[in-house]
mmCIF file of C-alpha atoms in Angstrom:
data_model
loop_
_atom_site.group_PDB
_atom_site.id
_atom_site.type_symbol
_atom_site.label_atom_id
_atom_site.label_comp_id
_atom_site.label_asym_id
_atom_site.label_seq_id
_atom_site.Cartn_x
_atom_site.Cartn_y
_atom_site.Cartn_z
ATOM 1 C CA ASP U 1 17.698 9.661 30.372
ATOM 2 C CA THR U 2 15.023 12.102 29.182
ATOM 3 C CA GLY U 3 12.276 9.573 28.550
ATOM 4 C CA VAL U 4 9.120 8.934 30.560
ATOM 5 C CA SER U 5 9.914 7.369 33.906
ATOM 6 C CA GLN U 6 7.587 5.477 36.206
ATOM 7 C CA ASP U 7 7.933 4.374 39.794
ATOM 8 C CA PRO U 8 7.703 1.781 41.186
ATOM 9 C CA ARG U 9 8.250 -0.711 38.391
ATOM 10 C CA HIS U 10 6.617 -3.490 40.373
ATOM 11 C CA LYS U 11 4.151 -3.432 43.243
ATOM 12 C CA ILE U 12 2.677 -6.396 45.061
ATOM 13 C CA THR U 13 -0.084 -5.607 47.488
ATOM 14 C CA LYS U 14 -2.856 -7.275 49.374
ATOM 15 C CA ARG U 15 -6.469 -6.778 48.451
ATOM 16 C CA GLY U 16 -7.913 -3.737 50.163
ATOM 17 C CA GLN U 17 -4.667 -1.794 50.345
ATOM 18 C CA ASN U 18 -4.058 1.524 48.617
ATOM 19 C CA VAL U 19 -1.307 1.960 46.048
ATOM 20 C CA THR U 20 0.166 5.000 44.338
ATOM 21 C CA PHE U 21 2.163 5.196 41.129
ATOM 22 C CA ARG U 22 4.256 8.105 39.968
ATOM 23 C CA CYS U 23 5.017 9.221 36.423
ATOM 24 C CA ASP U 24 7.569 11.783 35.281
ATOM 25 C CA PRO U 25 6.903 12.739 31.660
ATOM 26 C CA ILE U 26 9.294 14.107 29.088
ATOM 27 C CA SER U 27 9.953 17.610 30.360
ATOM 28 C CA GLU U 28 8.621 19.621 27.421
ATOM 29 C CA HIS U 29 5.481 17.492 26.998
ATOM 30 C CA ASN U 30 2.343 19.175 28.294
ATOM 31 C CA ARG U 31 0.065 16.150 27.896
ATOM 32 C CA LEU U 32 0.227 13.174 30.206
ATOM 33 C CA TYR U 33 -1.805 9.984 29.937
ATOM 34 C CA TRP U 34 -2.490 6.948 32.058
ATOM 35 C CA TYR U 35 -3.290 3.622 30.429
ATOM 36 C CA ARG U 36 -3.829 0.142 31.795
ATOM 37 C CA GLN U 37 -2.750 -2.990 29.969
ATOM 38 C CA THR U 38 -3.540 -6.618 30.703
ATOM 39 C CA LEU U 39 -2.075 -9.677 29.020
ATOM 40 C CA GLY U 40 -3.106 -10.080 25.418
ATOM 41 C CA GLN U 41 -4.790 -6.708 25.170
ATOM 42 C CA GLY U 42 -3.890 -3.259 23.977
ATOM 43 C CA PRO U 43 -3.455 -0.311 26.306
ATOM 44 C CA GLU U 44 -6.789 0.849 27.742
ATOM 45 C CA PHE U 45 -7.256 4.582 28.289
ATOM 46 C CA LEU U 46 -7.766 5.711 31.870
ATOM 47 C CA THR U 47 -7.284 9.475 31.948
ATOM 48 C CA TYR U 48 -5.228 12.329 30.585
ATOM 49 C CA PHE U 49 -3.999 15.787 31.543
ATOM 50 C CA GLN U 50 -3.227 18.928 29.627
ATOM 51 C CA ASN U 51 -0.735 20.618 31.928
ATOM 52 C CA GLU U 52 -2.370 20.371 35.364
ATOM 53 C CA ALA U 53 -5.953 20.050 34.083
ATOM 54 C CA GLN U 54 -7.505 16.595 33.940
ATOM 55 C CA LEU U 55 -9.392 16.724 30.637
ATOM 56 C CA GLU U 56 -10.950 13.284 30.471
ATOM 57 C CA LYS U 57 -11.451 10.265 32.652
ATOM 58 C CA SER U 58 -12.617 6.911 31.347
ATOM 59 C CA ARG U 59 -16.185 5.994 32.255
ATOM 60 C CA LEU U 60 -14.860 2.524 32.996
ATOM 61 C CA LEU U 61 -12.772 3.929 35.817
ATOM 62 C CA SER U 62 -14.285 3.424 39.225
ATOM 63 C CA ASP U 63 -14.214 6.021 41.981
ATOM 64 C CA ARG U 64 -11.386 4.071 43.586
ATOM 65 C CA PHE U 65 -9.042 5.481 40.972
ATOM 66 C CA SER U 66 -7.777 9.034 41.158
ATOM 67 C CA ALA U 67 -5.032 10.842 39.301
ATOM 68 C CA GLU U 68 -3.377 14.172 39.853
ATOM 69 C CA ARG U 69 -0.850 16.353 38.119
ATOM 70 C CA PRO U 70 -0.577 19.204 40.593
ATOM 71 C CA LYS U 71 2.059 21.383 38.956
ATOM 72 C CA GLY U 72 1.716 20.224 35.409
ATOM 73 C CA SER U 73 4.852 18.141 35.651
ATOM 74 C CA PHE U 74 4.810 14.713 37.317
ATOM 75 C CA SER U 75 1.579 12.815 37.911
ATOM 76 C CA THR U 76 0.353 10.274 40.442
ATOM 77 C CA LEU U 77 -2.245 7.559 40.016
ATOM 78 C CA GLU U 78 -3.777 6.235 43.211
ATOM 79 C CA ILE U 79 -5.895 3.129 43.524
ATOM 80 C CA GLN U 80 -7.800 2.798 46.768
ATOM 81 C CA ARG U 81 -9.071 -0.471 48.244
ATOM 82 C CA THR U 82 -7.379 -2.550 45.568
ATOM 83 C CA GLU U 83 -9.137 -5.579 44.114
ATOM 84 C CA GLN U 84 -7.657 -8.567 42.331
ATOM 85 C CA GLY U 85 -9.124 -7.276 39.089
ATOM 86 C CA ASP U 86 -6.866 -4.229 39.369
ATOM 87 C CA SER U 87 -3.831 -6.396 38.657
ATOM 88 C CA ALA U 88 -2.351 -5.040 35.436
ATOM 89 C CA MET U 89 0.450 -2.988 33.943
ATOM 90 C CA TYR U 90 -0.174 0.726 34.447
ATOM 91 C CA LEU U 91 1.419 2.698 31.649
ATOM 92 C CA CYS U 92 2.104 6.395 31.631
ATOM 93 C CA ALA U 93 2.662 8.280 28.395
ATOM 94 C CA SER U 94 3.302 11.863 27.424
ATOM 95 C CA SER U 95 3.015 13.917 24.268
ATOM 96 C CA LEU U 96 3.048 17.391 22.847
ATOM 97 C CA THR U 97 -0.394 18.925 22.366
ATOM 98 C CA TYR U 98 0.003 19.360 18.621
ATOM 99 C CA ALA U 99 1.253 15.769 18.235
ATOM 100 C CA ALA U 100 -1.312 14.060 20.419
ATOM 101 C CA GLY U 101 -1.183 10.858 18.395
ATOM 102 C CA GLU U 102 2.489 10.303 19.092
ATOM 103 C CA LEU U 103 2.638 8.930 22.595
ATOM 104 C CA PHE U 104 5.888 8.267 24.409
ATOM 105 C CA PHE U 105 5.330 5.499 26.930
ATOM 106 C CA GLY U 106 7.195 4.743 30.116
ATOM 107 C CA GLU U 107 8.267 1.255 31.123
ATOM 108 C CA GLY U 108 5.127 0.835 33.191
ATOM 109 C CA SER U 109 4.285 -0.083 36.778
ATOM 110 C CA ARG U 110 3.163 -3.673 37.201
ATOM 111 C CA LEU U 111 0.584 -4.150 39.947
ATOM 112 C CA THR U 112 -0.186 -7.532 41.466
ATOM 113 C CA VAL U 113 -3.043 -7.689 43.950
ATOM 114 C CA LEU U 114 -3.069 -10.814 46.089
ATOM 115 C CA GLY P 1 -10.678 7.474 19.565
ATOM 116 C CA GLN P 2 -12.759 5.071 17.531
ATOM 117 C CA GLN P 3 -12.683 1.345 18.219
ATOM 118 C CA VAL P 4 -10.293 -0.541 15.958
ATOM 119 C CA MET P 5 -10.048 -4.284 15.377
ATOM 120 C CA GLN P 6 -6.844 -6.063 14.456
ATOM 121 C CA ILE P 7 -6.277 -9.329 12.644
ATOM 122 C CA PRO P 8 -4.740 -11.763 12.984
ATOM 123 C CA GLN P 9 -4.231 -12.022 16.730
ATOM 124 C CA TYR P 10 -1.096 -14.125 16.284
ATOM 125 C CA GLN P 11 1.248 -14.758 13.381
ATOM 126 C CA HIS P 12 4.137 -17.182 13.309
ATOM 127 C CA VAL P 13 6.569 -16.875 10.422
ATOM 128 C CA GLN P 14 9.883 -18.287 9.356
ATOM 129 C CA GLU P 15 12.668 -15.742 9.259
ATOM 130 C CA GLY P 16 12.737 -14.181 5.830
ATOM 131 C CA GLU P 17 9.002 -14.528 5.208
ATOM 132 C CA ASP P 18 6.749 -11.503 4.899
ATOM 133 C CA PHE P 19 4.194 -10.461 7.512
ATOM 134 C CA THR P 20 1.077 -8.327 7.343
ATOM 135 C CA THR P 21 -1.282 -7.151 10.051
ATOM 136 C CA TYR P 22 -4.578 -5.401 9.464
ATOM 137 C CA CYS P 23 -6.476 -2.788 11.390
ATOM 138 C CA ASN P 24 -10.168 -2.242 10.676
ATOM 139 C CA SER P 25 -12.860 0.148 11.792
ATOM 140 C CA SER P 26 -16.579 0.346 11.095
ATOM 141 C CA THR P 27 -16.348 4.133 10.983
ATOM 142 C CA THR P 28 -14.140 6.580 9.139
ATOM 143 C CA LEU P 29 -10.959 7.387 10.997
ATOM 144 C CA SER P 30 -9.187 10.736 10.957
ATOM 145 C CA ASN P 31 -5.859 9.099 11.721
ATOM 146 C CA ILE P 32 -4.106 5.837 12.515
ATOM 147 C CA GLN P 33 -1.003 5.285 14.578
ATOM 148 C CA TRP P 34 1.111 2.133 14.715
ATOM 149 C CA TYR P 35 3.118 1.027 17.748
ATOM 150 C CA LYS P 36 5.436 -1.883 18.441
ATOM 151 C CA GLN P 37 5.764 -3.537 21.832
ATOM 152 C CA ARG P 38 8.635 -5.945 22.342
ATOM 153 C CA PRO P 39 8.125 -8.820 24.807
ATOM 154 C CA GLY P 40 8.382 -7.371 28.303
ATOM 155 C CA GLY P 41 8.613 -3.848 26.921
ATOM 156 C CA HIS P 42 6.412 -0.845 26.435
ATOM 157 C CA PRO P 43 4.684 0.389 23.258
ATOM 158 C CA VAL P 44 6.936 2.417 20.976
ATOM 159 C CA PHE P 45 5.462 4.761 18.388
ATOM 160 C CA LEU P 46 6.269 3.823 14.798
ATOM 161 C CA ILE P 47 4.243 6.096 12.550
ATOM 162 C CA GLN P 48 1.052 8.083 12.014
ATOM 163 C CA LEU P 49 -1.121 8.098 8.874
ATOM 164 C CA VAL P 50 -3.719 10.792 8.212
ATOM 165 C CA LYS P 51 -4.432 10.937 4.481
ATOM 166 C CA SER P 52 -6.697 8.706 2.432
ATOM 167 C CA GLY P 53 -4.628 6.144 0.545
ATOM 168 C CA GLU P 54 -1.437 7.212 2.293
ATOM 169 C CA VAL P 55 1.556 4.885 2.081
ATOM 170 C CA LYS P 56 4.660 5.329 4.204
ATOM 171 C CA LYS P 57 7.781 3.211 4.368
ATOM 172 C CA GLN P 58 10.367 2.685 7.072
ATOM 173 C CA LYS P 59 13.068 0.350 5.765
ATOM 174 C CA ARG P 60 11.340 -3.059 5.569
ATOM 175 C CA LEU P 61 8.056 -1.759 7.015
ATOM 176 C CA THR P 62 5.266 -0.428 4.795
ATOM 177 C CA PHE P 63 2.221 1.271 6.286
ATOM 178 C CA GLN P 64 -0.985 1.950 4.377
ATOM 179 C CA PHE P 65 -4.159 3.863 5.135
ATOM 180 C CA GLY P 66 -7.174 2.772 3.132
ATOM 181 C CA GLU P 67 -8.899 4.980 0.604
ATOM 182 C CA ALA P 68 -12.052 5.036 2.712
ATOM 183 C CA LYS P 69 -9.994 5.640 5.867
ATOM 184 C CA LYS P 70 -11.602 2.654 7.559
ATOM 185 C CA ASN P 71 -8.635 0.329 7.496
ATOM 186 C CA SER P 72 -4.888 0.249 7.654
ATOM 187 C CA SER P 73 -2.156 -2.300 7.251
ATOM 188 C CA LEU P 74 1.426 -2.847 8.300
ATOM 189 C CA HIS P 75 3.563 -5.044 6.077
ATOM 190 C CA ILE P 76 7.032 -6.270 6.972
ATOM 191 C CA THR P 77 9.186 -7.618 4.176
ATOM 192 C CA ALA P 78 11.665 -10.401 4.899
ATOM 193 C CA THR P 79 11.111 -10.626 8.635
ATOM 194 C CA GLN P 80 14.028 -10.794 11.026
ATOM 195 C CA THR P 81 14.170 -12.033 14.596
ATOM 196 C CA THR P 82 14.353 -8.430 15.735
ATOM 197 C CA ASP P 83 10.817 -7.910 14.397
ATOM 198 C CA VAL P 84 9.244 -10.062 17.132
ATOM 199 C CA GLY P 85 6.706 -8.318 19.286
ATOM 200 C CA THR P 86 3.143 -7.098 19.273
ATOM 201 C CA TYR P 87 2.060 -4.498 16.771
ATOM 202 C CA PHE P 88 -0.800 -2.215 17.771
ATOM 203 C CA CYS P 89 -2.809 0.209 15.746
ATOM 204 C CA ALA P 90 -4.524 3.117 17.449
ATOM 205 C CA ASN P 91 -6.862 5.989 16.611
ATOM 206 C CA THR P 92 -6.621 9.353 18.331
ATOM 207 C CA ASN P 93 -9.650 11.581 18.746
ATOM 208 C CA ALA P 94 -10.065 14.573 21.050
ATOM 209 C CA GLY P 95 -6.714 13.831 22.629
ATOM 210 C CA LYS P 96 -7.509 10.226 23.502
ATOM 211 C CA SER P 97 -5.887 7.270 21.735
ATOM 212 C CA THR P 98 -7.836 4.021 21.455
ATOM 213 C CA PHE P 99 -5.753 0.933 20.784
ATOM 214 C CA GLY P 100 -6.551 -2.348 19.118
ATOM 215 C CA ASP P 101 -5.600 -5.587 20.836
ATOM 216 C CA GLY P 102 -2.595 -6.085 18.610
ATOM 217 C CA THR P 103 -1.044 -8.757 16.432
ATOM 218 C CA THR P 104 1.724 -10.746 18.065
ATOM 219 C CA LEU P 105 4.478 -11.759 15.683
ATOM 220 C CA THR P 106 6.894 -14.568 16.377
ATOM 221 C CA VAL P 107 9.778 -15.285 14.013
ATOM 222 C CA LYS P 108 11.444 -18.669 13.822
ATOM 223 C CA PRO P 109 15.150 -18.434 12.915
#
């Protein structure tokens, strides 16, 4: 399968714990995005990378959230000191630079914070 | 991207009926994308519109971009049960896509 893959698909954690999600984009895509989606809402932008450079981070994102894409391939999204309000589906997407509007989403990582 | 608003939030139709969802913005948009998300699934890109008054068709789906580039619509003719899901519009600006909250379509067989 050459689509976007995310791991883990589900994560249940206790409040205050740290969690990390991994995303492997489509191999030839140089842009990688993280979105968050809650029930009844559209995907909410968190951050995106052009190769290994993080070009934008949402102002809504607290300092507890950090993302990396060290070699311009896979990316990780870490949430420190999780809160119940962090419970959501975390979606990764990738695209080609010249087709930035056409996002290819992964299946998502569902986070539940107890 | 610019903020986009979608109406209606929900639409229930009988199989075979038509369905339309609307996407509106208070500002001019350079582009609009449409995505479909099946229940329990992830958003899947359908199409992008960039020209004023543009109309594109994909089988039973017709996408329009308004003349003023402030609104867009997705029309499905003769809905089928396979059309169920949530349809999102989005605008992409400076590499960032901003999504509406979607219209959820249910189809009664």
